[in-house]
Every structure is written in structure tokens, then in C-alpha cells.
Tab-separated table of C-alpha atoms in Angstrom:
chain	number	residue	atom	x	y	z
A	1	UNK	CA	64.195	-17.719	-33.499
A	2	UNK	CA	62.111	-20.082	-35.666
A	3	UNK	CA	63.065	-23.679	-34.852
A	4	UNK	CA	64.165	-26.180	-37.446
A	5	UNK	CA	61.626	-28.907	-38.260
A	6	UNK	CA	62.842	-32.483	-37.870
A	7	UNK	CA	60.876	-35.442	-39.196
A	8	UNK	CA	60.352	-38.692	-37.308
A	9	UNK	CA	58.669	-41.968	-38.226
A	10	UNK	CA	57.898	-42.458	-34.526
A	11	UNK	CA	58.287	-40.655	-31.224
A	12	UNK	CA	60.512	-41.473	-28.283
A	13	UNK	CA	58.879	-41.889	-24.872
A	14	UNK	CA	60.099	-38.416	-23.913
A	15	UNK	CA	58.726	-36.885	-27.124
A	16	UNK	CA	55.387	-38.631	-26.575
A	17	UNK	CA	55.182	-37.154	-23.074
A	18	UNK	CA	56.096	-33.725	-24.464
A	19	UNK	CA	53.413	-33.974	-27.158
A	20	UNK	CA	50.750	-35.009	-24.636
A	21	UNK	CA	51.731	-32.005	-22.490
A	22	UNK	CA	51.602	-29.712	-25.547
A	23	UNK	CA	48.126	-30.982	-26.485
A	24	UNK	CA	46.939	-30.529	-22.896
A	25	UNK	CA	48.236	-26.922	-22.910
A	26	UNK	CA	46.414	-26.280	-26.192
A	27	UNK	CA	43.210	-27.762	-24.774
A	28	UNK	CA	43.443	-25.463	-21.748
A	29	UNK	CA	43.711	-22.461	-24.100
A	30	UNK	CA	41.530	-23.471	-27.054
A	31	UNK	CA	39.196	-26.128	-25.644
A	32	UNK	CA	40.719	-28.539	-28.194
A	33	UNK	CA	41.694	-31.244	-28.778
A	34	UNK	CA	39.112	-33.294	-26.890
A	35	UNK	CA	41.170	-35.974	-25.182
A	36	UNK	CA	42.211	-37.246	-21.776
A	37	UNK	CA	45.977	-37.013	-21.146
A	38	UNK	CA	45.753	-40.121	-18.957
A	39	UNK	CA	44.787	-42.158	-22.044
A	40	UNK	CA	47.836	-41.114	-24.063
A	41	UNK	CA	47.883	-39.570	-27.513
A	42	UNK	CA	44.524	-39.139	-29.266
A	43	UNK	CA	44.060	-41.183	-32.422
A	44	UNK	CA	44.697	-38.261	-34.782
A	45	UNK	CA	48.226	-38.009	-33.411
A	46	UNK	CA	49.099	-41.698	-33.718
A	47	UNK	CA	50.280	-41.265	-37.297
A	48	UNK	CA	53.147	-42.603	-39.416
A	49	UNK	CA	55.103	-39.341	-39.511
A	50	UNK	CA	55.790	-36.347	-37.287
A	51	UNK	CA	57.402	-33.001	-38.013
A	52	UNK	CA	58.760	-31.703	-34.716
A	53	UNK	CA	59.593	-28.078	-33.941
A	54	UNK	CA	61.946	-27.956	-30.979
A	55	UNK	CA	63.632	-25.138	-29.105
A	56	UNK	CA	66.590	-26.982	-27.696
A	57	UNK	CA	65.057	-30.023	-26.039
A	58	UNK	CA	61.618	-28.410	-25.737
A	59	UNK	CA	58.815	-29.349	-28.127
A	60	UNK	CA	57.070	-26.136	-29.210
A	61	UNK	CA	55.057	-27.399	-32.167
A	62	UNK	CA	54.228	-30.481	-34.204
A	63	UNK	CA	52.605	-31.520	-37.446
A	64	UNK	CA	51.312	-35.108	-37.518
A	65	UNK	CA	50.954	-36.421	-41.072
A	66	UNK	CA	48.810	-39.445	-41.853
A	67	UNK	CA	50.247	-40.727	-45.111
A	68	UNK	CA	47.659	-43.528	-45.257
A	69	UNK	CA	45.064	-40.850	-45.777
A	70	UNK	CA	41.298	-40.787	-45.571
A	71	UNK	CA	38.748	-42.982	-47.353
A	72	UNK	CA	39.509	-41.199	-50.634
A	73	UNK	CA	43.301	-41.417	-50.418
A	74	UNK	CA	43.957	-37.822	-49.342
A	75	UNK	CA	46.745	-37.391	-46.803
A	76	UNK	CA	45.541	-35.813	-43.550
A	77	UNK	CA	47.569	-33.647	-41.187
A	78	UNK	CA	47.128	-32.170	-37.736
A	79	UNK	CA	49.210	-29.121	-36.750
A	80	UNK	CA	49.485	-27.547	-33.358
A	81	UNK	CA	51.758	-24.960	-31.709
A	82	UNK	CA	52.265	-24.603	-27.972
A	83	UNK	CA	50.175	-21.593	-26.855
A	84	UNK	CA	53.114	-19.652	-25.391
A	85	UNK	CA	55.021	-19.925	-28.700
A	86	UNK	CA	52.293	-18.772	-31.049
A	87	UNK	CA	52.829	-15.692	-33.191
A	88	UNK	CA	56.561	-16.435	-33.514
A	89	UNK	CA	56.622	-18.170	-36.897
A	90	UNK	CA	56.447	-21.744	-35.594
A	91	UNK	CA	53.147	-22.518	-37.335
A	92	UNK	CA	54.353	-21.109	-40.664
A	93	UNK	CA	57.553	-23.149	-40.429
A	94	UNK	CA	55.539	-26.308	-39.795
A	95	UNK	CA	53.184	-25.666	-42.740
A	96	UNK	CA	56.102	-24.910	-45.059
A	97	UNK	CA	57.936	-28.078	-43.972
A	98	UNK	CA	54.765	-30.124	-44.455
A	99	UNK	CA	54.112	-28.833	-47.971
A	100	UNK	CA	57.745	-29.425	-48.920
A	101	UNK	CA	57.408	-32.951	-47.591
A	102	UNK	CA	54.211	-33.622	-49.515
A	103	UNK	CA	55.531	-32.146	-52.759
A	104	UNK	CA	53.713	-30.047	-55.363
A	105	UNK	CA	50.008	-30.617	-55.935
A	106	UNK	CA	49.149	-32.249	-59.250
A	107	UNK	CA	46.741	-29.972	-61.097
A	108	UNK	CA	43.362	-29.782	-59.384
A	109	UNK	CA	43.862	-33.052	-57.493
A	110	UNK	CA	43.895	-32.797	-53.706
A	111	UNK	CA	47.095	-34.153	-52.189
A	112	UNK	CA	46.585	-33.130	-48.593
A	113	UNK	CA	43.957	-31.895	-46.147
A	114	UNK	CA	44.948	-30.021	-43.020
A	115	UNK	CA	42.637	-29.718	-40.002
A	116	UNK	CA	41.862	-26.525	-38.114
A	117	UNK	CA	39.985	-27.540	-34.971
A	118	UNK	CA	37.702	-24.839	-33.689
A	119	UNK	CA	38.127	-22.897	-36.955
A	120	UNK	CA	41.037	-21.008	-35.403
A	121	UNK	CA	41.682	-17.527	-36.908
A	122	UNK	CA	45.446	-18.145	-36.948
A	123	UNK	CA	44.879	-21.247	-39.077
A	124	UNK	CA	42.816	-19.200	-41.539
A	125	UNK	CA	45.688	-16.715	-41.884
A	126	UNK	CA	48.200	-19.511	-42.483
A	127	UNK	CA	45.896	-21.098	-45.050
A	128	UNK	CA	45.626	-17.818	-46.949
A	129	UNK	CA	49.379	-17.301	-46.813
A	130	UNK	CA	50.098	-20.712	-48.330
A	131	UNK	CA	47.201	-20.793	-50.780
A	132	UNK	CA	45.217	-23.535	-49.040
A	133	UNK	CA	41.494	-23.798	-49.828
A	134	UNK	CA	38.737	-24.146	-47.241
A	135	UNK	CA	36.882	-27.262	-48.399
A	136	UNK	CA	35.072	-28.772	-45.434
A	137	UNK	CA	33.359	-27.686	-42.238
A	138	UNK	CA	32.332	-30.145	-39.552
A	139	UNK	CA	30.083	-28.606	-36.934
A	140	UNK	CA	30.100	-29.485	-33.287
A	141	UNK	CA	26.664	-29.234	-31.699
A	142	UNK	CA	25.756	-29.401	-28.036
A	143	UNK	CA	22.674	-30.211	-25.973
A	144	UNK	CA	22.194	-29.315	-22.300
A	145	UNK	CA	19.527	-31.488	-20.709
A	146	UNK	CA	18.530	-28.774	-18.220
A	147	UNK	CA	17.687	-26.429	-21.095
A	148	UNK	CA	15.012	-28.746	-22.510
A	149	UNK	CA	11.707	-27.284	-21.250
A	150	UNK	CA	9.843	-30.571	-21.589
A	151	UNK	CA	12.748	-32.993	-21.312
A	152	UNK	CA	13.586	-35.447	-24.066
A	153	UNK	CA	10.829	-36.471	-26.478
A	154	UNK	CA	9.036	-39.721	-25.819
A	155	UNK	CA	10.775	-42.779	-27.233
A	156	UNK	CA	9.286	-43.643	-30.617
A	157	UNK	CA	7.838	-47.069	-31.219
A	158	UNK	CA	10.024	-49.371	-33.245
A	159	UNK	CA	8.789	-50.771	-36.566
A	160	UNK	CA	7.160	-54.178	-36.339
A	161	UNK	CA	9.718	-56.949	-36.134
A	162	UNK	CA	12.537	-54.690	-34.876
A	163	UNK	CA	14.012	-54.534	-31.389
A	164	UNK	CA	16.834	-52.694	-29.624
A	165	UNK	CA	19.660	-54.425	-27.832
A	166	UNK	CA	23.202	-53.539	-26.828
A	167	UNK	CA	26.487	-54.563	-28.404
A	168	UNK	CA	28.093	-57.967	-27.750
A	169	UNK	CA	31.892	-57.935	-27.749
A	170	UNK	CA	33.287	-60.677	-29.952
A	171	UNK	CA	30.035	-61.198	-31.852
A	172	UNK	CA	28.833	-57.934	-33.399
A	173	UNK	CA	31.968	-56.316	-34.793
A	174	UNK	CA	31.653	-57.526	-38.387
A	175	UNK	CA	27.974	-56.631	-38.702
A	176	UNK	CA	28.638	-53.180	-37.234
A	177	UNK	CA	31.437	-52.519	-39.735
A	178	UNK	CA	29.318	-53.665	-42.685
A	179	UNK	CA	26.355	-51.448	-41.785
A	180	UNK	CA	28.709	-48.560	-41.022
A	181	UNK	CA	30.335	-48.913	-44.446
A	182	UNK	CA	26.989	-48.796	-46.234
A	183	UNK	CA	25.768	-45.878	-44.140
A	184	UNK	CA	28.961	-43.845	-44.495
A	185	UNK	CA	30.364	-44.816	-47.894
A	186	UNK	CA	30.491	-41.080	-48.662
A	187	UNK	CA	32.370	-40.063	-45.494
A	188	UNK	CA	36.140	-39.336	-45.550
A	189	UNK	CA	36.843	-40.916	-42.141
A	190	UNK	CA	33.915	-42.941	-40.862
A	191	UNK	CA	33.496	-44.971	-44.039
A	192	UNK	CA	36.906	-46.579	-43.536
A	193	UNK	CA	36.073	-48.127	-40.136
A	194	UNK	CA	37.403	-51.699	-39.864
A	195	UNK	CA	36.930	-54.567	-37.438
A	196	UNK	CA	40.453	-53.862	-36.168
A	197	UNK	CA	39.414	-50.261	-35.459
A	198	UNK	CA	36.383	-51.421	-33.475
A	199	UNK	CA	38.514	-53.882	-31.509
A	200	UNK	CA	41.039	-51.133	-30.788
A	201	UNK	CA	38.235	-48.939	-29.417
A	202	UNK	CA	37.016	-51.833	-27.285
A	203	UNK	CA	40.388	-51.728	-25.520
A	204	UNK	CA	39.954	-48.055	-24.600
A	205	UNK	CA	38.860	-47.160	-21.091
A	206	UNK	CA	35.882	-45.164	-22.375
A	207	UNK	CA	34.354	-48.053	-24.329
A	208	UNK	CA	31.133	-49.456	-22.868
A	209	UNK	CA	29.120	-52.044	-24.806
A	210	UNK	CA	26.042	-50.990	-22.827
A	211	UNK	CA	26.304	-47.611	-24.521
A	212	UNK	CA	26.333	-49.038	-28.053
A	213	UNK	CA	22.720	-49.591	-29.114
A	214	UNK	CA	21.745	-51.839	-32.022
A	215	UNK	CA	18.455	-52.008	-33.898
A	216	UNK	CA	18.049	-55.584	-35.130
A	217	UNK	CA	15.396	-57.723	-36.740
A	218	UNK	CA	13.637	-59.898	-34.197
A	219	UNK	CA	13.546	-62.989	-36.395
A	220	UNK	CA	17.199	-63.266	-37.483
A	221	UNK	CA	19.063	-60.556	-35.500
A	222	UNK	CA	20.159	-58.768	-38.687
A	223	UNK	CA	21.647	-55.389	-37.812
A	224	UNK	CA	19.697	-52.434	-39.251
A	225	UNK	CA	21.263	-49.494	-37.440
A	226	UNK	CA	23.241	-48.448	-34.385
A	227	UNK	CA	23.999	-45.581	-32.022
A	228	UNK	CA	27.467	-45.632	-30.499
A	229	UNK	CA	27.718	-43.283	-27.522
A	230	UNK	CA	30.842	-42.080	-25.785
A	231	UNK	CA	31.465	-40.488	-22.398
A	232	UNK	CA	34.420	-38.122	-22.134
A	233	UNK	CA	36.412	-38.314	-18.948
A	234	UNK	CA	37.061	-34.583	-18.854
A	235	UNK	CA	34.397	-32.551	-17.106
A	236	UNK	CA	31.876	-30.438	-18.994
A	237	UNK	CA	32.581	-27.300	-16.967
A	238	UNK	CA	29.761	-28.041	-14.537
A	239	UNK	CA	31.397	-30.954	-12.728
A	240	UNK	CA	29.927	-33.761	-14.835
A	241	UNK	CA	31.295	-35.920	-17.659
A	242	UNK	CA	30.513	-34.907	-21.244
A	243	UNK	CA	28.472	-37.332	-23.327
A	244	UNK	CA	28.799	-37.716	-27.076
A	245	UNK	CA	26.596	-38.988	-29.860
A	246	UNK	CA	29.665	-40.700	-31.300
A	247	UNK	CA	28.154	-42.387	-34.369
A	248	UNK	CA	24.570	-42.960	-35.521
A	249	UNK	CA	24.385	-45.193	-38.563
A	250	UNK	CA	21.385	-46.730	-40.333
A	251	UNK	CA	21.646	-49.205	-43.180
A	252	UNK	CA	20.338	-47.418	-46.315
A	253	UNK	CA	18.123	-50.436	-46.931
A	254	UNK	CA	16.385	-49.762	-43.592
A	255	UNK	CA	16.054	-45.988	-43.867
A	256	UNK	CA	12.743	-44.180	-43.814
A	257	UNK	CA	11.377	-45.856	-40.673
A	258	UNK	CA	12.640	-43.425	-38.040
A	259	UNK	CA	15.364	-45.740	-36.737
A	260	UNK	CA	17.931	-42.925	-36.596
A	261	UNK	CA	15.837	-40.802	-34.238
A	262	UNK	CA	14.809	-43.795	-32.140
A	263	UNK	CA	18.426	-44.886	-31.737
A	264	UNK	CA	19.540	-41.325	-30.972
A	265	UNK	CA	16.949	-40.966	-28.211
A	266	UNK	CA	17.932	-44.320	-26.693
A	267	UNK	CA	21.523	-43.145	-26.493
A	268	UNK	CA	20.604	-39.742	-25.065
A	269	UNK	CA	18.556	-41.359	-22.299
A	270	UNK	CA	21.484	-43.639	-21.527
A	271	UNK	CA	23.909	-40.694	-21.320
A	272	UNK	CA	21.544	-38.775	-19.050
A	273	UNK	CA	21.297	-41.836	-16.831
A	274	UNK	CA	25.081	-41.983	-16.603
A	275	UNK	CA	25.202	-38.480	-15.142
A	276	UNK	CA	25.961	-36.448	-18.266
A	277	UNK	CA	24.453	-32.976	-18.166
A	278	UNK	CA	25.595	-32.119	-21.666
A	279	UNK	CA	25.975	-34.093	-24.897
A	280	UNK	CA	27.958	-33.132	-27.978
A	281	UNK	CA	28.132	-34.434	-31.522
A	282	UNK	CA	29.857	-33.764	-34.833
A	283	UNK	CA	27.945	-33.323	-38.078
A	284	UNK	CA	28.949	-32.164	-41.542
A	285	UNK	CA	27.794	-28.599	-42.201
A	286	UNK	CA	26.198	-29.608	-45.507
A	287	UNK	CA	24.171	-32.458	-43.962
A	288	UNK	CA	20.980	-30.406	-43.638
A	289	UNK	CA	18.649	-33.348	-42.776
A	290	UNK	CA	20.823	-34.491	-39.858
A	291	UNK	CA	21.254	-30.930	-38.566
A	292	UNK	CA	17.469	-30.473	-38.677
A	293	UNK	CA	16.902	-33.670	-36.655
A	294	UNK	CA	19.478	-32.728	-34.028
A	295	UNK	CA	18.154	-29.163	-33.809
A	296	UNK	CA	14.631	-30.455	-33.133
A	297	UNK	CA	16.036	-32.614	-30.333
A	298	UNK	CA	17.520	-29.521	-28.688
A	299	UNK	CA	21.071	-29.404	-30.039
A	300	UNK	CA	22.534	-26.027	-31.021
A	301	UNK	CA	25.739	-25.024	-32.785
A	302	UNK	CA	28.806	-24.955	-30.564
A	303	UNK	CA	31.807	-24.497	-32.862
A	304	UNK	CA	33.300	-26.049	-35.989
A	305	UNK	CA	36.321	-27.889	-37.355
A	306	UNK	CA	37.564	-26.975	-40.811
A	307	UNK	CA	39.732	-28.729	-43.373
A	308	UNK	CA	41.979	-26.856	-45.780
A	309	UNK	CA	43.064	-28.561	-49.001
A	310	UNK	CA	46.366	-28.471	-50.854
């Protein structure tokens, strides 16, 4: 029996616990989403609206709809079905309820984008069934330090008048957001980063200012670029934490001096020193220059996340 979909503006404590358990079950099956159940719901599921598929009191599927949307005003949704209830029409019911909720698309304008993490074949079938278009692919790449025959490249010299330092809580948030905005004005998610978002991340258990590297001018401390690393609590499969090149951003006015590679290497050395054997990152599939840089450093394709448009 296909469950009825009920919409909520927020979740009860019990529903939150059920959703965390559902996401953990999906991660055990699919390897996604990347999150630690002990830290609560991942950010993509802290949205203004939820469509819940329940079998009695059991949560068997959910669609989380972010009505605030991305940097370009497109609503974003995450959909997931409990692994033991897949193939029973739950996913189709959730997509249908979501599209009814959103309303008809206006001409060629995009109203909604729906994520498929790991480019799941079942998501591709649902997209075809409902006429959704594949419009974006974000690759996940991975580096294993032990596979580098000569280790990491030597750290490049910084341009004259530039030095590296680490982030200072309470002092560097505004400068970080301003450089990030200029570096990622084109990006659907990253370009919308705010000071409040940075402060919210500072409250997370994974945040470490010593893992957020800043390239600044020596004379006036103006921020030119940054590398924000992240260490995932879950193990990498070999008994060690998984590192992440979370964000590398260089002010367009400071590009062309190799700061991106220098910052990336500083972060990789830090992650290796913290016991990470592997490091992952996300990069847009059409960002050929970035993919080339990461490939030369030893990263290879792991999998991909896809967005479908309505």
C-alpha cells in the first residue's frame, strides 16, 4: 500500500528521530548522505517544509523542500525512501506530492531542483517518469594519501607580501563571506553564504579554526583567499576519519598567482597531520580547470550528485 503524504512546517521530536534513523539506514545502503547521526539532521534536511510518507506511525520516506531556494531563487528538494520500502511506489508518491505542492512550471522557467545523491538509478527512472530534466552534475573526488607515489607536492612559495594564517573566530567572518561571495557569485549554494551561516558552522562539533587557512596581505591583513577544511566523524572504511576540502575560494582580484593550489596543499597537509588517510571534495562537472588541478594533486572521480529540474 502506498502511504499518504502529509505536509509539515516542522517535525516533532519523534519525527526528527525517525528521520535521522531513516537517513542513517540510507547511508548504510547507499553511502549517502554524509552525516553523523550524533550531530542531528544534516543541513539539507533542516528546511521549512516536509512531506512525510508514513506507514502507520513509521516514517518510510520524506521529501524536504527548501522554499527559500538557492542563490538564483530556485526551490531545492531532497527526497529519500527507507531502503526496505523502495520499489513499492513510495518515491513516486513523494515526487507527485512535491510537484503538486510546487504547482505547474511557468514556461521554460525552473521552479524546482531535486537532488539525486550518488546519481541513483531509481532517481533517474523517477525523473524520466515525471519529465524532470538532468541539469547539473556535481562530482565527488577522492584522494588516498598512501596512493601518492611521491607524497604531496612541495608547498609553493607565496607571492611577495602574502602570508598564511588560520581563522580567528569573531574577527574574520565578514571578510570570509565577502571573498566567498566574489569567488562564488556564480554558484547556486556557496554564493549565498552569510555571516550567520559561518557562525552556525562555528557552533558545530566538526568546526576547527585551525583547519581554516587564510591567505592575507602582510601589510594590512586583507583576505585574498581561503581553504576551509572539514573532518568527518564517520570512518573512511579503513579506521580513520575522512577529511574534506570543504571550500577553496580565491578573490577574483587575486587570481593568477597560484593561491588556490597553495591553500589546497596547506589544507591537505593539515588533514594528513590530523590522521586522515583519505580526503574528499565536491566540484562541478563543468569546472574543467578545478578538476585538472585536483587530478594533478592525486584526486580521482568517486561518484556524483545530480540535480533534476522542474
